[in-house]
Coordinates of C-alpha atoms in Angstrom, one line a residue:
X142 CA 28.3 39.8 -22.3
X143 CA 28.2 39.4 -18.6
X144 CA 25.2 41.7 -18.5
X145 CA 23.2 39.3 -20.8
X146 CA 24.1 36.3 -18.7
X147 CA 22.9 38.2 -15.6
X148 CA 19.6 39.0 -17.2
X149 CA 19.0 35.4 -18.3
X150 CA 20.0 34.1 -14.9
X151 CA 17.5 36.5 -13.3
X152 CA 14.8 35.4 -15.7
X153 CA 15.5 31.8 -14.9
X154 CA 15.2 32.5 -11.2
X155 CA 11.9 34.2 -11.8
X156 CA 10.6 31.3 -13.8
X157 CA 11.8 28.9 -11.0
X158 CA 10.0 31.1 -8.5
X159 CA 6.8 30.8 -10.6
X160 CA 6.6 27.0 -10.5
X161 CA 7.6 26.9 -6.9
X162 CA 4.8 29.3 -6.0
X163 CA 2.4 26.9 -7.6
X164 CA 3.8 23.9 -5.7
X165 CA 3.7 25.9 -2.4
X166 CA 0.1 26.8 -3.0
X167 CA -0.9 23.2 -3.7
X168 CA 0.9 22.0 -0.6
X169 CA -0.7 24.7 1.6
X170 CA -4.2 23.6 0.3
X171 CA -3.6 20.0 1.4
X172 CA -4.0 18.5 4.8
X173 CA -1.2 19.1 7.4
X174 CA 1.7 16.6 7.2
X175 CA 1.9 16.9 3.4
X176 CA 5.5 18.2 3.5
X177 CA 6.6 15.2 5.6
X178 CA 4.7 12.7 3.3
X179 CA 6.5 14.3 0.3
X180 CA 9.9 14.1 2.1
X181 CA 9.2 10.4 2.9
X182 CA 8.2 9.7 -0.8
X183 CA 11.3 11.4 -2.1
X184 CA 13.6 9.8 0.5
X185 CA 14.7 13.2 1.7
X186 CA 14.5 15.4 4.8
X187 CA 11.7 17.9 5.3
X188 CA 14.3 20.7 4.9
X189 CA 14.8 19.5 1.2
X190 CA 11.0 19.8 0.7
X191 CA 11.1 23.3 2.1
X192 CA 13.9 24.3 -0.2
X193 CA 12.2 22.9 -3.4
X194 CA 8.8 24.2 -2.5
X195 CA 9.7 27.7 -1.3
X196 CA 9.9 30.5 -3.9
X197 CA 12.4 32.1 -1.6
X198 CA 15.0 29.5 -2.6
X199 CA 16.3 29.5 -6.2
X200 CA 17.2 25.8 -6.1
X201 CA 15.4 24.1 -9.0
X202 CA 13.3 21.0 -8.6
X203 CA 15.0 18.0 -10.2
X204 CA 12.7 16.6 -13.0
X205 CA 13.1 13.1 -11.6
X206 CA 11.1 14.2 -8.5
X207 CA 8.1 15.6 -10.5
X208 CA 6.1 12.3 -10.8
X209 CA 6.3 11.7 -7.0
X210 CA 5.4 15.3 -6.3
X211 CA 2.3 15.1 -8.5
X212 CA 1.2 11.9 -7.0
X213 CA 1.8 12.6 -3.3
X214 CA 0.4 16.2 -3.5
X215 CA -2.6 15.0 -5.5
X216 CA -2.2 17.7 -8.2
X217 CA -5.4 18.3 -10.2
X218 CA -5.0 18.3 -13.9
X219 CA -5.3 22.1 -14.0
X220 CA -2.6 22.5 -11.2
X221 CA -0.4 20.1 -13.1
X222 CA -0.8 21.9 -16.4
X223 CA 0.0 25.3 -14.8
X224 CA 3.0 23.8 -12.9
X225 CA 4.4 22.2 -16.1
X226 CA 3.9 25.3 -18.2
X227 CA 6.0 27.3 -15.6
X228 CA 8.5 24.4 -15.3
X229 CA 9.1 24.3 -19.0
X230 CA 9.5 28.1 -19.0
X231 CA 12.2 27.7 -16.4
X232 CA 13.8 24.6 -17.9
X233 CA 13.2 24.5 -21.7
X234 CA 13.6 21.1 -23.2
X235 CA 13.8 19.4 -19.8
X236 CA 11.0 16.7 -19.5
X237 CA 10.0 15.0 -16.3
X238 CA 11.6 11.6 -15.7
X239 CA 8.4 9.7 -16.2
X240 CA 5.6 10.5 -18.5
X241 CA 2.8 9.6 -16.1
X242 CA 2.3 10.1 -12.4
X243 CA 4.1 7.7 -10.2
X244 CA 1.8 6.0 -7.8
X245 CA 3.0 6.0 -4.3
X246 CA 1.6 5.1 -0.9
X247 CA 2.4 6.1 2.6
X248 CA 3.7 3.4 5.0
X249 CA 4.1 4.0 8.7
X250 CA 6.6 2.1 10.8
X251 CA 7.0 1.8 14.5
X252 CA 10.7 1.9 15.3
X253 CA 12.6 2.2 18.6
X254 CA 13.3 5.7 20.0
X255 CA 17.0 5.7 20.8
X256 CA 16.6 8.8 23.0
X257 CA 19.1 10.6 20.9
X258 CA 18.2 12.9 18.0
X259 CA 21.3 12.0 15.9
X260 CA 20.7 8.2 16.3
X261 CA 17.0 8.6 15.5
X262 CA 17.9 10.7 12.4
X263 CA 20.5 8.1 11.3
X264 CA 17.9 5.3 11.6
X265 CA 15.4 7.4 9.6
X266 CA 18.0 8.0 6.8
X267 CA 18.9 4.3 6.7
X268 CA 15.3 3.2 6.3
X269 CA 14.7 5.8 3.6
X270 CA 17.9 4.8 1.7
X271 CA 16.9 1.1 2.0
X272 CA 13.5 1.8 0.5
X273 CA 15.1 3.9 -2.3
X274 CA 17.5 1.1 -3.2
X275 CA 14.8 -1.6 -3.2
X276 CA 12.4 0.5 -5.3
X277 CA 15.2 1.4 -7.7
X278 CA 16.1 -2.3 -8.2
X279 CA 12.4 -3.2 -8.6
X280 CA 12.0 -0.3 -11.1
X281 CA 14.9 -1.6 -13.3
X282 CA 13.4 -5.1 -13.4
X283 CA 9.9 -3.9 -14.6
X284 CA 11.0 -2.3 -17.8

């Protein structure tokens, strides 16, 4: 029984690697700064984007992030179809959180540099968390 579980787990990891390879290729074909724009849109750090976009890591991409990924990375319909086919192979029955692409935009802010990496990172996190909370509230009211 354990052998069967190991085989299906390996198959799942290969399927995850397949859709991450597609995402990685899409990101690599886009202008520089795409990983940072994606991190900003998701309210996460760049290291999170590296983990979800690198086939080296077996961490799956949460379905709730797919609309933002498609929008920010400007997936073509073909790229999107290929990605979703691989995603459904890895996660049967798991549908993306929203049926259509979520429109996003990039906003730049000028903020003080505290001269301390930890304080700067804390400010960045606070801004991202604030934006996530506000958009979450707005999203609940528009349904």
